[in-house]
GROMACS .gro file of C-alpha atoms in nm:
model
  381
    1MET     CA    1  -5.446  22.506  16.401
    2PRO     CA    2  -5.322  22.236  16.603
    3GLN     CA    3  -5.419  21.870  16.479
    4LYS     CA    4  -5.634  21.679  16.696
    5PRO     CA    5  -5.492  21.358  16.848
    6GLY     CA    6  -5.574  21.043  16.652
    7LEU     CA    7  -5.643  21.206  16.296
    8THR     CA    8  -5.334  21.040  16.160
    9ARG     CA    9  -5.427  20.684  16.262
   10ASP     CA   10  -5.556  20.436  16.020
   11LEU     CA   11  -5.851  20.318  16.223
   12ALA     CA   12  -5.968  20.089  15.949
   13ALA     CA   13  -5.630  19.905  15.941
   14GLU     CA   14  -5.626  19.896  16.325
   15ARG     CA   15  -5.977  19.733  16.326
   16ALA     CA   16  -5.875  19.472  16.051
   17ALA     CA   17  -5.556  19.394  16.260
   18ARG     CA   18  -5.766  19.349  16.572
   19LYS     CA   19  -6.019  19.131  16.388
   20ALA     CA   20  -5.734  18.916  16.234
   21ALA     CA   21  -5.594  18.865  16.593
   22SER     CA   22  -5.913  18.770  16.734
   23GLN     CA   23  -5.976  18.520  16.438
   24GLN     CA   24  -5.639  18.373  16.504
   25ALA     CA   25  -5.700  18.315  16.879
   26ARG     CA   26  -6.037  18.156  16.797
   27LEU     CA   27  -5.856  17.919  16.554
   28VAL     CA   28  -5.633  17.794  16.832
   29PRO     CA   29  -5.740  17.608  17.144
   30GLN     CA   30  -5.660  17.832  17.452
   31GLY     CA   31  -5.428  17.699  17.721
   32LEU     CA   32  -5.193  17.499  17.486
   33PRO     CA   33  -4.847  17.596  17.369
   34THR     CA   34  -4.835  17.709  17.006
   35VAL     CA   35  -4.574  17.750  16.747
   36HIS     CA   36  -4.564  17.864  16.381
   37PRO     CA   37  -4.601  17.570  16.143
   38ASN     CA   38  -4.255  17.659  15.985
   39GLN     CA   39  -4.106  17.563  16.339
   40LEU     CA   40  -4.204  17.212  16.308
   41MET     CA   41  -4.034  16.926  16.085
   42PRO     CA   42  -4.205  16.601  15.973
   43SER     CA   43  -4.056  16.288  16.135
   44PRO     CA   44  -3.835  16.107  15.882
   45GLU     CA   45  -3.969  15.788  16.035
   46ASN     CA   46  -4.338  15.868  15.962
   47GLY     CA   47  -4.516  15.558  15.848
   48ARG     CA   48  -4.776  15.740  15.653
   49LYS     CA   49  -4.597  15.794  15.314
   50GLN     CA   50  -4.892  15.940  15.128
   51LEU     CA   51  -5.105  16.231  15.300
   52LEU     CA   52  -5.466  16.226  15.172
   53LYS     CA   53  -5.716  16.503  15.142
   54VAL     CA   54  -5.470  16.770  15.245
   55ASP     CA   55  -5.651  17.032  15.047
   56GLU     CA   56  -5.986  16.961  15.219
   57LEU     CA   57  -5.838  16.973  15.568
   58ALA     CA   58  -5.652  17.300  15.485
   59GLU     CA   59  -5.999  17.435  15.402
   60THR     CA   60  -6.134  17.332  15.728
   61LEU     CA   61  -5.851  17.477  15.910
   62ARG     CA   62  -5.902  17.816  15.759
   63SER     CA   63  -6.262  17.831  15.883
   64ASP     CA   64  -6.250  17.642  16.206
   65GLY     CA   65  -5.900  17.615  16.305
   66MET     CA   66  -5.711  17.318  16.439
   67ASN     CA   67  -5.897  17.162  16.739
   68THR     CA   68  -5.653  16.877  16.794
   69ALA     CA   69  -5.291  16.960  16.905
   70MET     CA   70  -5.008  16.783  16.719
   71THR     CA   71  -4.776  16.568  16.936
   72VAL     CA   72  -4.414  16.680  16.890
   73ILE     CA   73  -4.072  16.579  17.024
   74PRO     CA   74  -3.773  16.802  17.103
   75PRO     CA   75  -3.476  16.756  16.850
   76ASP     CA   76  -3.240  16.608  17.094
   77VAL     CA   77  -3.475  16.346  17.221
   78TYR     CA   78  -3.574  16.257  16.863
   79VAL     CA   79  -3.188  16.211  16.759
   80THR     CA   80  -3.129  15.993  17.082
   81ILE     CA   81  -3.397  15.746  16.949
   82TYR     CA   82  -3.301  15.774  16.583
   83PRO     CA   83  -2.940  15.871  16.559
   84GLN     CA   84  -2.942  15.771  16.184
   85HIS     CA   85  -3.146  16.107  16.119
   86LYS     CA   86  -2.908  16.330  16.323
   87GLU     CA   87  -2.776  16.517  16.004
   88ALA     CA   88  -3.126  16.574  15.870
   89VAL     CA   89  -3.263  16.700  16.202
   90GLU     CA   90  -2.967  16.927  16.260
   91ALA     CA   91  -3.021  17.074  15.921
   92ARG     CA   92  -3.372  17.159  15.981
   93VAL     CA   93  -3.284  17.294  16.347
   94ALA     CA   94  -3.044  17.529  16.169
   95GLU     CA   95  -3.341  17.657  15.958
   96GLY     CA   96  -3.552  17.732  16.266
   97ALA     CA   97  -3.716  17.407  16.351
   98LEU     CA   98  -3.812  17.368  16.717
   99PHE     CA   99  -3.968  17.015  16.717
  100VAL     CA  100  -4.004  16.703  16.530
  101VAL     CA  101  -4.378  16.593  16.458
  102HIS     CA  102  -4.471  16.268  16.612
  103HIS     CA  103  -4.846  16.262  16.557
  104GLY     CA  104  -5.011  16.508  16.308
  105HIS     CA  105  -4.817  16.509  15.985
  106ARG     CA  106  -5.133  16.553  15.772
  107ARG     CA  107  -5.247  16.834  16.005
  108LEU     CA  108  -4.899  16.999  15.968
  109ALA     CA  109  -4.934  16.985  15.575
  110ALA     CA  110  -5.269  17.129  15.595
  111ALA     CA  111  -5.164  17.397  15.829
  112LEU     CA  112  -4.884  17.506  15.604
  113LYS     CA  113  -5.133  17.506  15.309
  114ALA     CA  114  -5.389  17.706  15.495
  115GLU     CA  115  -5.109  17.962  15.597
  116LEU     CA  116  -5.175  17.932  15.969
  117THR     CA  117  -4.954  18.141  16.187
  118GLU     CA  118  -5.008  17.921  16.497
  119VAL     CA  119  -5.085  17.573  16.570
  120PRO     CA  120  -5.133  17.394  16.905
  121ILE     CA  121  -4.874  17.144  17.021
  122LEU     CA  122  -4.835  16.873  17.289
  123VAL     CA  123  -4.457  16.822  17.378
  124ARG     CA  124  -4.347  16.462  17.476
  125ARG     CA  125  -3.996  16.407  17.603
  126ASP     CA  126  -4.036  16.049  17.726
  127VAL     CA  127  -4.124  15.819  17.427
  128PRO     CA  128  -4.013  15.455  17.468
  129SER     CA  129  -4.083  15.370  17.102
  130LEU     CA  130  -4.190  15.617  16.861
  131ARG     CA  131  -4.291  15.358  16.600
  132ILE     CA  132  -4.503  15.164  16.843
  133ALA     CA  133  -4.657  15.471  16.981
  134ALA     CA  134  -4.751  15.577  16.634
  135ILE     CA  135  -4.904  15.241  16.552
  136GLN     CA  136  -5.102  15.246  16.886
  137GLU     CA  137  -5.232  15.602  16.791
  138ASN     CA  138  -5.343  15.508  16.458
  139LEU     CA  139  -5.503  15.168  16.554
  140GLN     CA  140  -5.673  15.286  16.880
  141ARG     CA  141  -5.817  15.608  16.684
  142MET     CA  142  -6.175  15.462  16.689
  143GLY     CA  143  -6.401  15.683  16.465
  144LEU     CA  144  -6.773  15.726  16.481
  145ASN     CA  145  -6.972  15.448  16.306
  146PRO     CA  146  -7.185  15.562  15.999
  147ILE     CA  147  -7.509  15.592  16.201
  148GLU     CA  148  -7.335  15.812  16.468
  149GLU     CA  149  -7.177  16.026  16.204
  150ALA     CA  150  -7.520  16.057  16.044
  151ALA     CA  151  -7.659  16.201  16.365
  152GLU     CA  152  -7.376  16.433  16.400
  153PHE     CA  153  -7.418  16.568  16.038
  154GLN     CA  154  -7.784  16.601  16.080
  155GLY     CA  155  -7.743  16.782  16.414
  156ALA     CA  156  -7.495  17.033  16.245
  157LEU     CA  157  -7.750  17.082  15.947
  158ASP     CA  158  -8.004  17.171  16.197
  159GLU     CA  159  -7.801  17.426  16.392
  160LYS     CA  160  -7.853  17.805  16.313
  161ASP     CA  161  -7.599  18.064  16.331
  162ASP     CA  162  -7.621  18.409  16.484
  163ASP     CA  163  -7.814  18.516  16.177
  164GLY     CA  164  -8.066  18.237  16.184
  165LYS     CA  165  -7.906  18.061  15.890
  166GLN     CA  166  -7.848  17.684  15.849
  167LEU     CA  167  -7.561  17.517  15.661
  168SER     CA  168  -7.643  17.330  15.346
  169GLN     CA  169  -7.511  16.982  15.283
  170ARG     CA  170  -7.247  17.126  15.046
  171GLU     CA  171  -7.124  17.400  15.302
  172LEU     CA  172  -7.112  17.142  15.566
  173ALA     CA  173  -6.911  16.914  15.345
  174LYS     CA  174  -6.660  17.195  15.286
  175ARG     CA  175  -6.635  17.276  15.655
  176VAL     CA  176  -6.552  16.919  15.764
  177GLY     CA  177  -6.340  16.818  15.469
  178CYS     CA  178  -6.542  16.552  15.282
  179SER     CA  179  -6.769  16.536  14.962
  180GLN     CA  180  -7.136  16.637  14.955
  181THR     CA  181  -7.208  16.274  14.857
  182TYR     CA  182  -7.056  16.148  15.184
  183VAL     CA  183  -7.291  16.387  15.380
  184SER     CA  184  -7.605  16.307  15.191
  185HIS     CA  185  -7.553  15.928  15.209
  186ARG     CA  186  -7.495  15.951  15.588
  187VAL     CA  187  -7.789  16.170  15.646
  188ALA     CA  188  -7.997  15.925  15.450
  189LEU     CA  189  -7.922  15.652  15.697
  190LEU     CA  190  -8.140  15.817  15.939
  191ARG     CA  191  -8.435  15.717  15.740
  192LEU     CA  192  -8.366  15.356  15.784
  193ALA     CA  193  -8.552  15.100  16.042
  194PRO     CA  194  -8.345  15.040  16.347
  195ALA     CA  195  -8.278  14.691  16.236
  196LEU     CA  196  -8.143  14.820  15.896
  197GLN     CA  197  -7.923  15.077  16.074
  198GLN     CA  198  -7.770  14.791  16.287
  199ALA     CA  199  -7.695  14.612  15.968
  200VAL     CA  200  -7.503  14.921  15.834
  201VAL     CA  201  -7.310  14.941  16.172
  202ASP     CA  202  -7.238  14.553  16.151
  203HIS     CA  203  -7.097  14.590  15.787
  204TRP     CA  204  -6.883  14.897  15.903
  205LEU     CA  205  -6.759  14.680  16.204
  206LYS     CA  206  -6.684  14.396  15.962
  207GLU     CA  207  -6.474  14.633  15.735
  208GLN     CA  208  -6.294  14.769  16.040
  209GLN     CA  209  -6.210  14.395  16.133
  210LEU     CA  210  -6.405  14.452  16.459
  211LEU     CA  211  -6.666  14.203  16.400
  212ASP     CA  212  -6.538  13.836  16.431
  213THR     CA  213  -6.784  13.663  16.213
  214ASP     CA  214  -7.075  13.731  15.984
  215ASP     CA  215  -7.188  13.365  15.964
  216GLY     CA  216  -7.496  13.437  16.180
  217ALA     CA  217  -7.661  13.632  16.443
  218ALA     CA  218  -7.551  13.619  16.818
  219ASP     CA  219  -7.790  13.335  16.881
  220GLY     CA  220  -7.702  13.148  16.563
  221SER     CA  221  -8.074  13.150  16.439
  222HIS     CA  222  -8.029  13.324  16.112
  223PRO     CA  223  -7.759  13.477  15.904
  224ARG     CA  224  -7.650  13.834  16.016
  225LEU     CA  225  -7.790  14.116  15.785
  226MET     CA  226  -7.514  14.361  15.678
  227LEU     CA  227  -7.559  14.663  15.440
  228PRO     CA  228  -7.287  14.880  15.291
  229VAL     CA  229  -7.347  15.252  15.328
  230ARG     CA  230  -7.412  15.317  14.963
  231ASP     CA  231  -7.684  15.059  14.930
  232ALA     CA  232  -7.837  15.149  15.243
  233ALA     CA  233  -7.852  15.518  15.161
  234THR     CA  234  -7.938  15.490  14.786
  235VAL     CA  235  -8.175  15.190  14.799
  236TYR     CA  236  -8.326  15.096  15.130
  237ALA     CA  237  -8.353  15.453  15.279
  238ARG     CA  238  -8.572  15.526  14.978
  239LEU     CA  239  -8.834  15.256  15.075
  240ARG     CA  240  -9.146  15.335  15.279
  241PRO     CA  241  -9.109  15.219  15.637
  242ASP     CA  242  -9.344  14.938  15.592
  243LEU     CA  243  -9.131  14.808  15.295
  244GLN     CA  244  -8.824  14.828  15.503
  245GLU     CA  245  -8.998  14.614  15.758
  246ALA     CA  246  -9.103  14.375  15.484
  247PHE     CA  247  -8.737  14.344  15.359
  248ILE     CA  248  -8.629  14.276  15.721
  249ARG     CA  249  -8.892  13.988  15.747
  250GLY     CA  250  -8.778  13.847  15.412
  251GLU     CA  251  -9.095  13.931  15.226
  252LEU     CA  252  -8.913  14.177  14.990
  253SER     CA  253  -8.604  14.047  14.819
  254GLU     CA  254  -8.291  14.232  14.751
  255ASP     CA  255  -8.362  14.261  14.376
  256GLN     CA  256  -8.715  14.374  14.437
  257ALA     CA  257  -8.603  14.643  14.697
  258HIS     CA  258  -8.374  14.778  14.418
  259THR     CA  259  -8.656  14.820  14.184
  260VAL     CA  260  -8.913  14.934  14.431
  261SER     CA  261  -8.709  15.216  14.556
  262LYS     CA  262  -8.694  15.373  14.220
  263ALA     CA  263  -9.067  15.448  14.234
  264PRO     CA  264  -9.230  15.730  14.426
  265ALA     CA  265  -9.314  15.637  14.779
  266ALA     CA  266  -9.696  15.655  14.709
  267GLU     CA  267  -9.657  15.391  14.411
  268GLN     CA  268  -9.421  15.149  14.598
  269SER     CA  269  -9.568  14.805  14.689
  270ILE     CA  270  -9.474  14.447  14.759
  271PRO     CA  271  -9.491  14.244  14.449
  272ILE     CA  272  -9.802  14.015  14.421
  273PRO     CA  273  -9.767  13.665  14.263
  274GLU     CA  274  -9.980  13.611  13.955
  275SER     CA  275 -10.252  13.326  13.973
  276GLY     CA  276 -10.013  13.086  13.794
  277GLY     CA  277  -9.816  13.065  14.121
  278ASP     CA  278  -9.489  13.218  13.999
  279ALA     CA  279  -9.336  13.478  14.210
  280THR     CA  280  -9.413  13.738  13.936
  281SER     CA  281  -9.481  14.093  13.991
  282GLN     CA  282  -9.768  14.278  13.857
  283THR     CA  283  -9.563  14.393  13.564
  284GLY     CA  284  -9.498  14.050  13.441
  285ALA     CA  285  -9.121  14.028  13.509
  286PRO     CA  286  -9.013  13.759  13.748
  287GLY     CA  287  -8.889  13.881  14.079
  288GLN     CA  288  -8.964  14.249  14.005
  289ALA     CA  289  -9.156  14.488  14.220
  290SER     CA  290  -9.503  14.616  14.155
  291LEU     CA  291  -9.470  14.943  13.970
  292PRO     CA  292  -9.696  15.168  13.744
  293VAL     CA  293  -9.798  14.945  13.448
  294PRO     CA  294  -9.717  15.107  13.089
  295ARG     CA  295 -10.003  15.152  12.851
  296ALA     CA  296  -9.822  14.896  12.600
  297SER     CA  297  -9.722  14.598  12.807
  298GLY     CA  298  -9.460  14.365  12.660
  299SER     CA  299  -9.269  14.066  12.780
  300GLY     CA  300  -8.970  14.278  12.873
  301ARG     CA  301  -8.901  14.460  13.204
  302THR     CA  302  -9.113  14.772  13.279
  303ALA     CA  303  -8.997  15.095  13.425
  304PRO     CA  304  -9.164  15.296  13.688
  305SER     CA  305  -9.382  15.570  13.605
  306ARG     CA  306  -9.195  15.706  13.314
  307GLN     CA  307  -9.159  15.469  13.041
  308PRO     CA  308  -8.854  15.429  12.827
  309ALA     CA  309  -8.873  15.491  12.460
  310VAL     CA  310  -8.983  15.194  12.255
  311ARG     CA  311  -8.959  15.113  11.880
  312PRO     CA  312  -9.168  14.864  11.686
  313ALA     CA  313  -8.970  14.552  11.585
  314ASN     CA  314  -8.870  14.551  11.225
  315SER     CA  315  -9.076  14.287  11.038
  316GLY     CA  316  -8.796  14.218  10.799
  317THR     CA  317  -8.598  14.059  11.078
  318GLY     CA  318  -8.834  13.787  11.156
  319ALA     CA  319  -9.058  13.985  11.402
  320VAL     CA  320  -9.421  13.887  11.432
  321LYS     CA  321  -9.655  14.116  11.256
  322THR     CA  322  -9.931  14.307  11.441
  323ALA     CA  323 -10.279  14.138  11.410
  324ALA     CA  324 -10.547  14.383  11.306
  325ALA     CA  325 -10.898  14.391  11.485
  326PRO     CA  326 -11.202  14.567  11.362
  327GLY     CA  327 -11.282  14.892  11.539
  328SER     CA  328 -11.639  15.017  11.606
  329ASN     CA  329 -11.637  15.257  11.319
  330GLY     CA  330 -11.511  14.995  11.068
  331THR     CA  331 -11.153  15.083  11.089
  332THR     CA  332 -10.884  14.843  11.189
  333VAL     CA  333 -10.714  14.880  11.519
  334PRO     CA  334 -10.375  14.699  11.598
  335ALA     CA  335 -10.413  14.434  11.868
  336SER     CA  336 -10.142  14.552  12.124
  337SER     CA  337 -10.146  14.219  12.298
  338THR     CA  338  -9.968  14.062  11.992
  339THR     CA  339  -9.739  14.365  11.920
  340THR     CA  340  -9.373  14.305  11.949
  341VAL     CA  341  -9.169  14.604  12.094
  342THR     CA  342  -8.819  14.636  12.187
  343PRO     CA  343  -8.777  14.850  12.494
  344VAL     CA  344  -8.474  15.095  12.478
  345GLU     CA  345  -8.371  15.116  12.838
  346ASP     CA  346  -8.115  15.320  13.006
  347PRO     CA  347  -7.873  15.074  13.168
  348ARG     CA  348  -7.843  15.295  13.467
  349GLY     CA  349  -8.212  15.295  13.542
  350VAL     CA  350  -8.488  15.557  13.557
  351ILE     CA  351  -8.478  15.863  13.778
  352VAL     CA  352  -8.807  15.948  13.936
  353VAL     CA  353  -8.825  16.322  13.999
  354ARG     CA  354  -9.013  16.435  14.311
  355ASP     CA  355  -8.820  16.746  14.397
  356VAL     CA  356  -8.488  16.924  14.293
  357GLU     CA  357  -8.301  16.781  14.594
  358GLN     CA  358  -8.417  16.420  14.498
  359LEU     CA  359  -8.303  16.484  14.144
  360ALA     CA  360  -7.952  16.602  14.256
  361LEU     CA  361  -7.913  16.297  14.471
  362ALA     CA  362  -8.025  16.063  14.193
  363ILE     CA  363  -7.781  16.231  13.961
  364ILE     CA  364  -7.494  16.197  14.206
  365ASP     CA  365  -7.574  15.821  14.248
  366LEU     CA  366  -7.584  15.758  13.875
  367LEU     CA  367  -7.290  15.962  13.746
  368ASP     CA  368  -6.916  15.927  13.815
  369THR     CA  369  -6.691  16.217  13.924
  370GLN     CA  370  -6.599  16.320  13.580
  371GLU     CA  371  -6.946  16.301  13.451
  372ILE     CA  372  -7.065  16.525  13.728
  373GLU     CA  373  -6.801  16.774  13.646
  374ASP     CA  374  -6.894  16.766  13.264
  375LEU     CA  375  -7.263  16.820  13.376
  376LYS     CA  376  -7.175  17.110  13.589
  377ALA     CA  377  -6.970  17.264  13.298
  378HIS     CA  378  -7.261  17.225  13.066
  379LEU     CA  379  -7.505  17.384  13.303
  380SER     CA  380  -7.276  17.678  13.361
  381SER     CA  381  -7.229  17.736  12.989
   0.00000   0.00000   0.00000
C-alpha cells in the first residue's frame, strides 16, 4: 500500500520551529539590520568598566527582546581612529567579528547571556570622536523622573493580556529588570499630594545635578521642599490626604509624620498639644503623633495599636514600688499611675497589619536583602 504524503513529517517539530522563528522575529525591531551577538566585539575604549545588572537585562531580553538598536562601527573605521587597538581588532575579525560596539556594551553582554540569535544594530561610519560621542550619549540620556516612572509602572500593572490577566509587581519587576521594591516604591508615589510629588521630582533633579539650588523656592519665599523616593513612598504616601496637606502647611513635623504613618489610616491624626502648652501629643511623648493609647501609660514612647511587651521594673535596682489602693471588695489594687514599667521596643518600629500586601511592603522596608532571603528560606521550609 503506498504511503500517504506527509506521514513521515514531524509536524510537532515543524510547528515548534515556526513558533521559535516567529518569537525571534518578535524580539527584534523590524526594518533594522541584525547580526548575531557573536559577530560584535566590545570596544577596547569603552569607558564603562563595570557592567551592572546584566542578569536582569538578560531576563528582560528573553521575554521582550531588544527594543533599542546598538550603535556599531566597522573595524576598519575603528582602527583608523584607534590604531593602538589594531592587533586586538584584527584578531576578533579573524574569529568572525563584523563590527565594534560603540553604544550598547551592557546590551551586548545581556544578549550573549540570553543566547539571542539576532540583535538590531545601527552602523556608523562617520564618527569624529568616539569618546566624545560616548560621553554625549550617556549625559544626554534623560530618563523618566520617579513620578513619570510611577505612572508608567501603574499603567503596565493595569494592562491586561489576551487572557484578561494582569501582571503582579513581582512579574513586572522581572520583565523590566529591577527589584520589586523599586516598583512598589514608585507606585506608592502616586498616592502623594501634587506638592509632595513635586518635592520628589525636585530631589531627583538635585541628585541628577539638574537643579541649580535648593536654598529656596523660585520666588525665594520659603525653602524648597525635597523628598527622597524611599521616605516619600514609605512614610508620606501612607499618610491620609488631609495629613499630607497638613505636612505641606507645616502643621505636621517630619518626626510626627514618621510616627503617624505607622498607624492605620483610620487612627491617624495631628498631635494635639496638652493644656500645659507644650507641643506634646496625646500619648505624652514630646513631638510624637496621636496614636492609640495603651492601657498602662508610662513616661516612655508609646506604640500604635499593638503595644510592645513590657516588664515590671525590678524593685531591687532602685525602682519605685507600686502603691496599693483599696478595691471595692476590700482587696488591694495596684495604682497604675505610679507603676514603673520599662518598654521593650523593637528598634525598627511596629508593623501595623491591614492586609497581606501591606504586611509584605512593611517587611521589605524593615529588612535588608539578606534578612529577606533568610525569611523566604524559613517560610519555604
